[in-house]
Amino acid sequence: MAYTHLEIAAEQSAKNPGDPCGDVVLWERTARHTLVILADGLGHGIRANLAATACASQLAAMLREGFSLREAFSVVAQQMNTARGRNPSYTAFSVAQISSA
């Protein structure tokens, strides 16, 4: 069997120097897959960073607990749809689960 290597690199730049970036990149590797989550909190600074971190962390936790990718994505997407426009914790996100085999 051929070995496949997946390299992940991320670079972020905050809107205002010294402030946290409103984008979060989270990745986890297991024997079965590599999970990559990109979350972009609405706005910039600490509020956007907290919203993006919470979104990415919740998605990763649900997947670790055994939810399927479809189930976890659906739950978080519904929460974001509810928060959109009314709540500063809205986050746009993408997730990729790349199988090892």
The first five atom37 places (N, CA, C, CB, O) and aatype in JSON, in Angstrom:
{
  "aatype": [12, 0, 18, 16, 8, 10, 6, 9, 0, 0, 6, 5, 15, 0, 11, 2, 14, 7, 3, 14, 4, 7, 3, 19, 19, 10, 17, 6, 1, 16, 0, 1, 8, 16, 10, 19, 9, 10, 0, 3, 7, 10, 7, 8, 7, 9, 1, 0, 2, 10, 0, 0, 16, 0, 4, 0, 15, 5, 10, 0, 0, 12, 10, 1, 6, 7, 13, 15, 10, 1, 6, 0, 13, 15, 19, 19, 0, 5, 5, 12, 2, 16, 0, 1, 7, 1, 2, 14, 15, 18, 16, 0, 13, 15, 19, 0, 5, 9, 15, 15, 0],
  "atom_mask": [
    [1, 1, 1, 1, 1],
    [1, 1, 1, 1, 1],
    [1, 1, 1, 1, 1],
    [1, 1, 1, 1, 1],
    [1, 1, 1, 1, 1],
    [1, 1, 1, 1, 1],
    [1, 1, 1, 1, 1],
    [1, 1, 1, 1, 1],
    [1, 1, 1, 1, 1],
    [1, 1, 1, 1, 1],
    [1, 1, 1, 1, 1],
    [1, 1, 1, 1, 1],
    [1, 1, 1, 1, 1],
    [1, 1, 1, 1, 1],
    [1, 1, 1, 1, 1],
    [1, 1, 1, 1, 1],
    [1, 1, 1, 1, 1],
    [1, 1, 1, 0, 1],
    [1, 1, 1, 1, 1],
    [1, 1, 1, 1, 1],
    [1, 1, 1, 1, 1],
    [1, 1, 1, 0, 1],
    [1, 1, 1, 1, 1],
    [1, 1, 1, 1, 1],
    [1, 1, 1, 1, 1],
    [1, 1, 1, 1, 1],
    [1, 1, 1, 1, 1],
    [1, 1, 1, 1, 1],
    [1, 1, 1, 1, 1],
    [1, 1, 1, 1, 1],
    [1, 1, 1, 1, 1],
    [1, 1, 1, 1, 1],
    [1, 1, 1, 1, 1],
    [1, 1, 1, 1, 1],
    [1, 1, 1, 1, 1],
    [1, 1, 1, 1, 1],
    [1, 1, 1, 1, 1],
    [1, 1, 1, 1, 1],
    [1, 1, 1, 1, 1],
    [1, 1, 1, 1, 1],
    [1, 1, 1, 0, 1],
    [1, 1, 1, 1, 1],
    [1, 1, 1, 0, 1],
    [1, 1, 1, 1, 1],
    [1, 1, 1, 0, 1],
    [1, 1, 1, 1, 1],
    [1, 1, 1, 1, 1],
    [1, 1, 1, 1, 1],
    [1, 1, 1, 1, 1],
    [1, 1, 1, 1, 1],
    [1, 1, 1, 1, 1],
    [1, 1, 1, 1, 1],
    [1, 1, 1, 1, 1],
    [1, 1, 1, 1, 1],
    [1, 1, 1, 1, 1],
    [1, 1, 1, 1, 1],
    [1, 1, 1, 1, 1],
    [1, 1, 1, 1, 1],
    [1, 1, 1, 1, 1],
    [1, 1, 1, 1, 1],
    [1, 1, 1, 1, 1],
    [1, 1, 1, 1, 1],
    [1, 1, 1, 1, 1],
    [1, 1, 1, 1, 1],
    [1, 1, 1, 1, 1],
    [1, 1, 1, 0, 1],
    [1, 1, 1, 1, 1],
    [1, 1, 1, 1, 1],
    [1, 1, 1, 1, 1],
    [1, 1, 1, 1, 1],
    [1, 1, 1, 1, 1],
    [1, 1, 1, 1, 1],
    [1, 1, 1, 1, 1],
    [1, 1, 1, 1, 1],
    [1, 1, 1, 1, 1],
    [1, 1, 1, 1, 1],
    [1, 1, 1, 1, 1],
    [1, 1, 1, 1, 1],
    [1, 1, 1, 1, 1],
    [1, 1, 1, 1, 1],
    [1, 1, 1, 1, 1],
    [1, 1, 1, 1, 1],
    [1, 1, 1, 1, 1],
    [1, 1, 1, 1, 1],
    [1, 1, 1, 0, 1],
    [1, 1, 1, 1, 1],
    [1, 1, 1, 1, 1],
    [1, 1, 1, 1, 1],
    [1, 1, 1, 1, 1],
    [1, 1, 1, 1, 1],
    [1, 1, 1, 1, 1],
    [1, 1, 1, 1, 1],
    [1, 1, 1, 1, 1],
    [1, 1, 1, 1, 1],
    [1, 1, 1, 1, 1],
    [1, 1, 1, 1, 1],
    [1, 1, 1, 1, 1],
    [1, 1, 1, 1, 1],
    [1, 1, 1, 1, 1],
    [1, 1, 1, 1, 1],
    [1, 1, 1, 1, 1]
  ],
  "atom_positions": [
    [[0.84, -1.17, 0.0], [0.0, 0.0, 0.0], [0.89, 1.24, 0.0], [-0.96, -0.01, 1.21], [1.86, 1.32, 0.75]],
    [[0.55, 2.2, -0.84], [1.32, 3.44, -0.93], [1.0, 4.34, 0.26], [1.02, 4.16, -2.26], [-0.12, 4.39, 0.75]],
    [[2.02, 5.04, 0.7], [1.86, 5.96, 1.81], [1.46, 7.33, 1.27], [3.17, 6.06, 2.65], [2.1, 7.86, 0.36]],
    [[0.41, 7.9, 1.82], [-0.02, 9.23, 1.43], [0.22, 10.17, 2.59], [-1.51, 9.23, 1.01], [-0.17, 9.9, 3.73]],
    [[0.86, 11.28, 2.3], [1.16, 12.26, 3.34], [0.35, 13.52, 3.09], [2.68, 12.58, 3.39], [0.3, 14.01, 1.96]],
    [[-0.26, 14.04, 4.12], [-1.04, 15.27, 4.03], [-0.38, 16.29, 4.94], [-2.53, 15.03, 4.42], [-0.3, 16.1, 6.15]],
    [[0.09, 17.37, 4.36], [0.72, 18.42, 5.13], [-0.25, 19.59, 5.27], [2.05, 18.88, 4.46], [-0.89, 20.0, 4.3]],
    [[-0.35, 20.11, 6.47], [-1.27, 21.2, 6.74], [-0.45, 22.38, 7.26], [-2.38, 20.79, 7.77], [0.35, 22.23, 8.18]],
    [[-0.67, 23.54, 6.69], [-0.02, 24.77, 7.14], [-1.06, 25.88, 7.16], [1.2, 25.16, 6.22], [-1.94, 25.93, 6.3]],
    [[-0.96, 26.75, 8.13], [-1.91, 27.86, 8.23], [-1.15, 29.12, 8.61], [-3.03, 27.56, 9.26], [-0.19, 29.08, 9.38]],
    [[-1.59, 30.23, 8.06], [-1.02, 31.52, 8.4], [-2.18, 32.5, 8.56], [0.0, 32.01, 7.32], [-3.09, 32.54, 7.73]],
    [[-2.14, 33.29, 9.61], [-3.23, 34.22, 9.88], [-2.68, 35.62, 10.1], [-4.04, 33.76, 11.1], [-1.53, 35.81, 10.5]],
    [[-3.52, 36.6, 9.81], [-3.14, 37.99, 10.0], [-4.35, 38.73, 10.57], [-2.66, 38.64, 8.66], [-5.4, 38.78, 9.94]],
    [[-4.18, 39.3, 11.75], [-5.27, 40.05, 12.38], [-5.48, 41.38, 11.67], [-4.98, 40.28, 13.88], [-4.54, 41.96, 11.13]],
    [[-6.71, 41.84, 11.68], [-7.04, 43.12, 11.04], [-6.26, 44.26, 11.7], [-8.55, 43.39, 11.12], [-5.72, 45.13, 11.02]],
    [[-6.22, 44.25, 13.02], [-5.47, 45.25, 13.78], [-4.3, 44.58, 14.49], [-6.39, 45.98, 14.81], [-4.51, 43.61, 15.23]],
    [[-3.08, 45.05, 14.29], [-1.92, 44.45, 14.94], [-2.11, 44.39, 16.46], [-0.65, 45.24, 14.61], [-2.54, 45.36, 17.08]],
    [[-1.8, 43.26, 17.04], [-1.94, 43.07, 18.47], [-3.26, 42.45, 18.88], [0.0, 0.0, 0.0], [-3.36, 41.91, 19.98]],
    [[-4.27, 42.52, 18.03], [-5.56, 41.89, 18.32], [-5.53, 40.44, 17.86], [-6.71, 42.66, 17.63], [-4.8, 40.1, 16.93]],
    [[-6.33, 39.58, 18.5], [-6.42, 38.2, 18.0], [-7.14, 38.18, 16.65], [-7.16, 37.3, 19.02], [-7.97, 39.03, 16.36]],
    [[-6.79, 37.21, 15.86], [-7.41, 37.03, 14.55], [-8.81, 36.44, 14.73], [-6.53, 36.11, 13.64], [-9.02, 35.61, 15.61]],
    [[-9.75, 36.84, 13.91], [-11.12, 36.33, 13.98], [-11.3, 35.0, 13.28], [0.0, 0.0, 0.0], [-12.4, 34.45, 13.28]],
    [[-10.24, 34.48, 12.68], [-10.28, 33.19, 12.0], [-9.59, 32.14, 12.86], [-9.61, 33.27, 10.61], [-8.61, 32.43, 13.55]],
    [[-10.09, 30.93, 12.81], [-9.49, 29.81, 13.55], [-9.31, 28.64, 12.6], [-10.37, 29.41, 14.78], [-10.22, 28.29, 11.85]],
    [[-8.14, 28.03, 12.65], [-7.86, 26.82, 11.89], [-7.54, 25.73, 12.91], [-6.68, 27.02, 10.86], [-6.61, 25.87, 13.71]],
    [[-8.3, 24.67, 12.89], [-8.11, 23.57, 13.83], [-7.95, 22.29, 13.03], [-9.31, 23.46, 14.84], [-8.71, 22.04, 12.1]],
    [[-6.96, 21.46, 13.39], [-6.85, 20.17, 12.72], [-6.44, 19.11, 13.72], [-5.84, 20.24, 11.56], [-5.72, 19.37, 14.69]],
    [[-6.93, 17.92, 13.47], [-6.64, 16.77, 14.31], [-6.37, 15.57, 13.41], [-7.81, 16.47, 15.3], [-7.02, 15.39, 12.38]],
    [[-5.41, 14.77, 13.8], [-5.09, 13.55, 13.05], [-5.41, 12.34, 13.92], [-3.6, 13.53, 12.6], [-5.09, 12.31, 15.11]],
    [[-6.04, 11.36, 13.33], [-6.24, 10.08, 13.98], [-5.71, 9.01, 13.02], [-7.77, 9.83, 14.33], [-5.26, 9.33, 11.92]],
    [[-5.75, 7.78, 13.44], [-5.3, 6.7, 12.57], [-6.22, 6.56, 11.36], [-5.23, 5.37, 13.35], [-5.8, 6.09, 10.3]],
    [[-7.48, 6.97, 11.5], [-8.46, 6.8, 10.42], [-8.57, 7.99, 9.48], [-9.79, 6.52, 11.0], [-8.88, 7.83, 8.3]],
    [[-8.33, 9.21, 10.0], [-8.53, 10.39, 9.16], [-7.8, 11.61, 9.7], [-10.02, 10.69, 9.04], [-7.3, 11.62, 10.83]],
    [[-7.77, 12.64, 8.88], [-7.32, 13.97, 9.29], [-8.51, 14.9, 9.16], [-6.1, 14.47, 8.41], [-9.18, 14.94, 8.13]],
    [[-8.77, 15.63, 10.22], [-9.9, 16.55, 10.26], [-9.35, 17.97, 10.21], [-10.76, 16.34, 11.54], [-8.44, 18.32, 10.96]],
    [[-9.9, 18.79, 9.32], [-9.5, 20.2, 9.21], [-10.76, 21.05, 9.29], [-8.72, 20.48, 7.87], [-11.72, 20.85, 8.54]],
    [[-10.75, 22.01, 10.22], [-11.89, 22.91, 10.4], [-11.39, 24.35, 10.25], [-12.58, 22.7, 11.79], [-10.41, 24.75, 10.89]],
    [[-12.06, 25.1, 9.41], [-11.78, 26.52, 9.23], [-13.01, 27.29, 9.7], [-11.42, 26.87, 7.73], [-14.12, 27.04, 9.22]],
    [[-12.83, 28.2, 10.64], [-13.95, 28.98, 11.17], [-13.6, 30.46, 11.12], [-14.3, 28.54, 12.62], [-12.51, 30.87, 11.5]],
    [[-14.55, 31.26, 10.64], [-14.36, 32.7, 10.51], [-15.44, 33.4, 11.31], [-14.39, 33.13, 9.01], [-16.6, 33.46, 10.89]],
    [[-15.06, 33.95, 12.46], [-16.01, 34.67, 13.3], [-16.4, 36.0, 12.68], [0.0, 0.0, 0.0], [-15.58, 36.65, 12.04]],
    [[-17.64, 36.39, 12.86], [-18.14, 37.64, 12.32], [-17.37, 38.81, 12.91], [-19.64, 37.79, 12.59], [-17.2, 38.9, 14.12]],
    [[-16.9, 39.71, 12.06], [-16.15, 40.88, 12.52], [-14.68, 40.57, 12.69], [0.0, 0.0, 0.0], [-14.09, 39.81, 11.92]],
    [[-14.09, 41.18, 13.71], [-12.66, 40.96, 13.97], [-12.41, 41.11, 15.47], [-11.78, 41.97, 13.16], [-13.28, 41.54, 16.22]],
    [[-11.21, 40.74, 15.87], [-10.82, 40.88, 17.27], [-11.28, 39.74, 18.15], [0.0, 0.0, 0.0], [-11.56, 38.64, 17.68]],
    [[-11.34, 40.03, 19.44], [-11.58, 38.99, 20.44], [-12.95, 38.33, 20.3], [-11.45, 39.57, 21.82], [-13.06, 37.12, 20.46]],
    [[-14.0, 39.11, 20.0], [-15.34, 38.51, 19.85], [-15.38, 37.53, 18.69], [-16.4, 39.6, 19.65], [-15.94, 36.44, 18.81]],
    [[-14.81, 37.92, 17.57], [-14.78, 37.04, 16.4], [-13.95, 35.8, 16.69], [-14.22, 37.78, 15.17], [-14.31, 34.69, 16.28]],
    [[-12.83, 35.98, 17.39], [-11.98, 34.84, 17.73], [-12.69, 33.88, 18.66], [-10.69, 35.31, 18.37], [-12.61, 32.66, 18.47]],
    [[-13.38, 34.4, 19.67], [-14.11, 33.53, 20.6], [-15.22, 32.76, 19.89], [-14.71, 34.36, 21.75], [-15.41, 31.57, 20.13]],
    [[-15.95, 33.44, 19.0], [-17.03, 32.78, 18.26], [-16.47, 31.68, 17.35], [-17.82, 33.8, 17.43], [-17.02, 30.58, 17.3]],
    [[-15.39, 31.97, 16.65], [-14.78, 30.98, 15.75], [-14.2, 29.81, 16.53], [-13.69, 31.63, 14.9], [-14.34, 28.66, 16.11]],
    [[-13.56, 30.1, 17.66], [-12.98, 29.03, 18.5], [-14.08, 28.13, 19.04], [-12.16, 29.63, 19.66], [-13.94, 26.91, 19.03]],
    [[-15.18, 28.72, 19.52], [-16.29, 27.93, 20.06], [-16.9, 27.04, 18.97], [-17.37, 28.86, 20.66], [-17.18, 25.87, 19.22]],
    [[-17.09, 27.59, 17.79], [-17.67, 26.82, 16.67], [-16.78, 25.64, 16.3], [-17.88, 27.73, 15.44], [-17.25, 24.5, 16.21]],
    [[-15.49, 25.91, 16.09], [-14.56, 24.86, 15.69], [-14.42, 23.8, 16.78], [-13.18, 25.46, 15.37], [-14.39, 22.6, 16.49]],
    [[-14.35, 24.23, 18.03], [-14.22, 23.29, 19.15], [-15.45, 22.41, 19.3], [-13.97, 24.06, 20.46], [-15.33, 21.21, 19.54]],
    [[-16.63, 22.99, 19.15], [-17.86, 22.21, 19.26], [-17.94, 21.17, 18.15], [-19.09, 23.12, 19.2], [-18.3, 20.02, 18.4]],
    [[-17.61, 21.57, 16.94], [-17.63, 20.64, 15.82], [-16.65, 19.49, 16.04], [-17.31, 21.38, 14.51], [-17.0, 18.33, 15.83]],
    [[-15.44, 19.81, 16.45], [-14.42, 18.78, 16.7], [-14.85, 17.85, 17.84], [-13.06, 19.43, 17.04], [-14.67, 16.64, 17.76]],
    [[-15.42, 18.42, 18.9], [-15.87, 17.6, 20.04], [-16.97, 16.63, 19.63], [-16.36, 18.5, 21.19], [-16.96, 15.47, 20.03]],
    [[-17.92, 17.11, 18.84], [-19.0, 16.23, 18.39], [-18.46, 15.07, 17.55], [-20.04, 17.03, 17.58], [-18.92, 13.94, 17.69]],
    [[-17.5, 15.35, 16.71], [-16.91, 14.3, 15.88], [-16.13, 13.3, 16.74], [-15.99, 14.9, 14.81], [-16.16, 12.1, 16.48]],
    [[-15.44, 13.8, 17.76], [-14.71, 12.91, 18.68], [-15.67, 12.02, 19.45], [-13.86, 13.72, 19.66], [-15.33, 10.88, 19.79]],
    [[-16.87, 12.52, 19.74], [-17.86, 11.78, 20.51], [-18.63, 10.77, 19.68], [-18.82, 12.72, 21.16], [-19.47, 10.04, 20.21]],
    [[-18.36, 10.71, 18.39], [-18.98, 9.69, 17.56], [-20.06, 10.16, 16.61], [0.0, 0.0, 0.0], [-20.62, 9.35, 15.87]],
    [[-20.35, 11.46, 16.6], [-21.3, 11.97, 15.61], [-20.7, 11.79, 14.22], [-21.65, 13.46, 15.89], [-19.49, 11.88, 14.05]],
    [[-21.54, 11.55, 13.25], [-21.04, 11.51, 11.88], [-20.74, 12.95, 11.45], [-22.08, 10.83, 10.91], [-21.22, 13.91, 12.06]],
    [[-19.95, 13.09, 10.41], [-19.63, 14.41, 9.9], [-20.9, 15.14, 9.5], [-18.66, 14.32, 8.71], [-21.05, 16.34, 9.76]],
    [[-21.8, 14.44, 8.86], [-23.07, 15.04, 8.42], [-23.9, 15.52, 9.62], [-23.88, 14.02, 7.59], [-24.45, 16.62, 9.58]],
    [[-23.99, 14.7, 10.67], [-24.77, 15.08, 11.85], [-24.17, 16.3, 12.56], [-24.86, 13.9, 12.84], [-24.88, 17.25, 12.88]],
    [[-22.86, 16.25, 12.78], [-22.19, 17.35, 13.48], [-22.3, 18.65, 12.68], [-20.72, 17.0, 13.74], [-22.59, 19.7, 13.24]],
    [[-22.05, 18.56, 11.39], [-22.14, 19.74, 10.53], [-23.55, 20.31, 10.56], [-21.72, 19.4, 9.09], [-23.73, 21.53, 10.63]],
    [[-24.55, 19.45, 10.49], [-25.94, 19.88, 10.49], [-26.31, 20.61, 11.77], [-26.86, 18.69, 10.3], [-26.97, 21.65, 11.73]],
    [[-25.89, 20.09, 12.92], [-26.19, 20.71, 14.21], [-25.56, 22.1, 14.3], [-25.7, 19.83, 15.38], [-26.22, 23.07, 14.65]],
    [[-24.27, 22.18, 13.97], [-23.57, 23.47, 14.06], [-24.1, 24.45, 13.01], [-22.05, 23.26, 13.9], [-24.23, 25.64, 13.3]],
    [[-24.38, 23.98, 11.81], [-24.92, 24.85, 10.78], [-26.28, 25.42, 11.2], [-25.06, 24.09, 9.45], [-26.56, 26.59, 10.93]],
    [[-27.11, 24.62, 11.84], [-28.4, 25.1, 12.32], [-28.22, 26.17, 13.39], [-29.24, 23.94, 12.88], [-28.94, 27.16, 13.4]],
    [[-27.25, 25.97, 14.28], [-26.97, 26.97, 15.31], [-26.5, 28.28, 14.67], [-25.92, 26.45, 16.29], [-26.92, 29.36, 15.09]],
    [[-25.65, 28.19, 13.67], [-25.15, 29.39, 13.01], [-26.26, 30.09, 12.23], [-23.99, 29.04, 12.07], [-26.3, 31.31, 12.18]],
    [[-27.15, 29.32, 11.64], [-28.28, 29.9, 10.91], [-29.2, 30.66, 11.86], [-29.07, 28.81, 10.17], [-29.72, 31.73, 11.52]],
    [[-29.39, 30.12, 13.05], [-30.22, 30.78, 14.06], [-29.55, 32.07, 14.55], [-30.47, 29.83, 15.24], [-30.23, 33.07, 14.76]],
    [[-28.22, 32.04, 14.72], [-27.48, 33.2, 15.24], [-27.24, 34.28, 14.18], [-26.15, 32.74, 15.79], [-27.0, 35.43, 14.53]],
    [[-27.31, 33.92, 12.92], [-26.98, 34.86, 11.84], [-27.84, 36.12, 11.9], [-27.15, 34.18, 10.48], [-29.06, 36.05, 11.98]],
    [[-27.17, 37.26, 11.87], [-27.86, 38.54, 11.84], [-28.35, 39.05, 13.17], [0.0, 0.0, 0.0], [-28.64, 40.24, 13.3]],
    [[-28.44, 38.2, 14.17], [-28.97, 38.63, 15.47], [-27.94, 38.54, 16.57], [-30.18, 37.81, 15.84], [-28.13, 39.13, 17.64]],
    [[-26.89, 37.82, 16.34], [-25.98, 37.48, 17.42], [-24.54, 37.67, 16.95], [-26.21, 36.03, 17.89], [-24.2, 37.24, 15.85]],
    [[-23.69, 38.31, 17.74], [-22.3, 38.5, 17.32], [-21.48, 37.21, 17.32], [-21.64, 39.51, 18.21], [-20.32, 37.23, 16.93]],
    [[-22.06, 36.1, 17.74], [-21.32, 34.85, 17.76], [-21.5, 34.05, 16.48], [-21.76, 34.02, 18.95], [-21.16, 32.87, 16.44]],
    [[-22.02, 34.67, 15.43], [-22.17, 33.99, 14.14], [-20.79, 33.68, 13.57], [-22.99, 34.87, 13.14], [-19.88, 34.51, 13.61]],
    [[-20.65, 32.48, 13.03], [-19.39, 32.04, 12.45], [-19.67, 31.3, 11.15], [-18.61, 31.15, 13.43], [-20.54, 30.43, 11.08]],
    [[-18.92, 31.66, 10.12], [-18.94, 30.88, 8.88], [-17.86, 29.82, 9.01], [-18.7, 31.79, 7.59], [-16.77, 30.11, 9.5]],
    [[-18.14, 28.58, 8.6], [-17.14, 27.53, 8.79], [-17.16, 26.52, 7.66], [-17.38, 26.82, 10.11], [-18.15, 26.37, 6.94]],
    [[-16.04, 25.85, 7.52], [-15.88, 24.75, 6.57], [-15.18, 23.62, 7.29], [-15.09, 25.19, 5.29], [-14.39, 23.85, 8.21]],
    [[-15.48, 22.4, 6.88], [-14.83, 21.25, 7.51], [-14.5, 20.23, 6.44], [-15.74, 20.62, 8.62], [-15.27, 20.02, 5.5]],
    [[-13.35, 19.61, 6.59], [-12.94, 18.54, 5.68], [-12.44, 17.37, 6.54], [-11.83, 19.02, 4.67], [-11.66, 17.56, 7.47]],
    [[-12.9, 16.18, 6.21], [-12.43, 14.98, 6.89], [-11.81, 14.09, 5.82], [-13.61, 14.24, 7.67], [-12.53, 13.54, 4.97]],
    [[-10.51, 13.94, 5.85], [-9.78, 13.23, 4.83], [-9.38, 11.86, 5.35], [-8.54, 14.03, 4.38], [-8.62, 11.75, 6.31]],
    [[-9.9, 10.81, 4.72], [-9.65, 9.44, 5.17], [-8.21, 9.03, 4.92], [-10.6, 8.47, 4.47], [-7.6, 9.4, 3.92]],
    [[-7.67, 8.25, 5.87], [-6.29, 7.79, 5.75], [-6.18, 6.59, 4.8], [-5.75, 7.41, 7.13], [-5.14, 6.36, 4.19]],
    [[-7.26, 5.86, 4.69], [-7.18, 4.65, 3.86], [-7.96, 4.81, 2.58], [-7.7, 3.44, 4.62], [-8.0, 3.89, 1.76]]
  ]
}
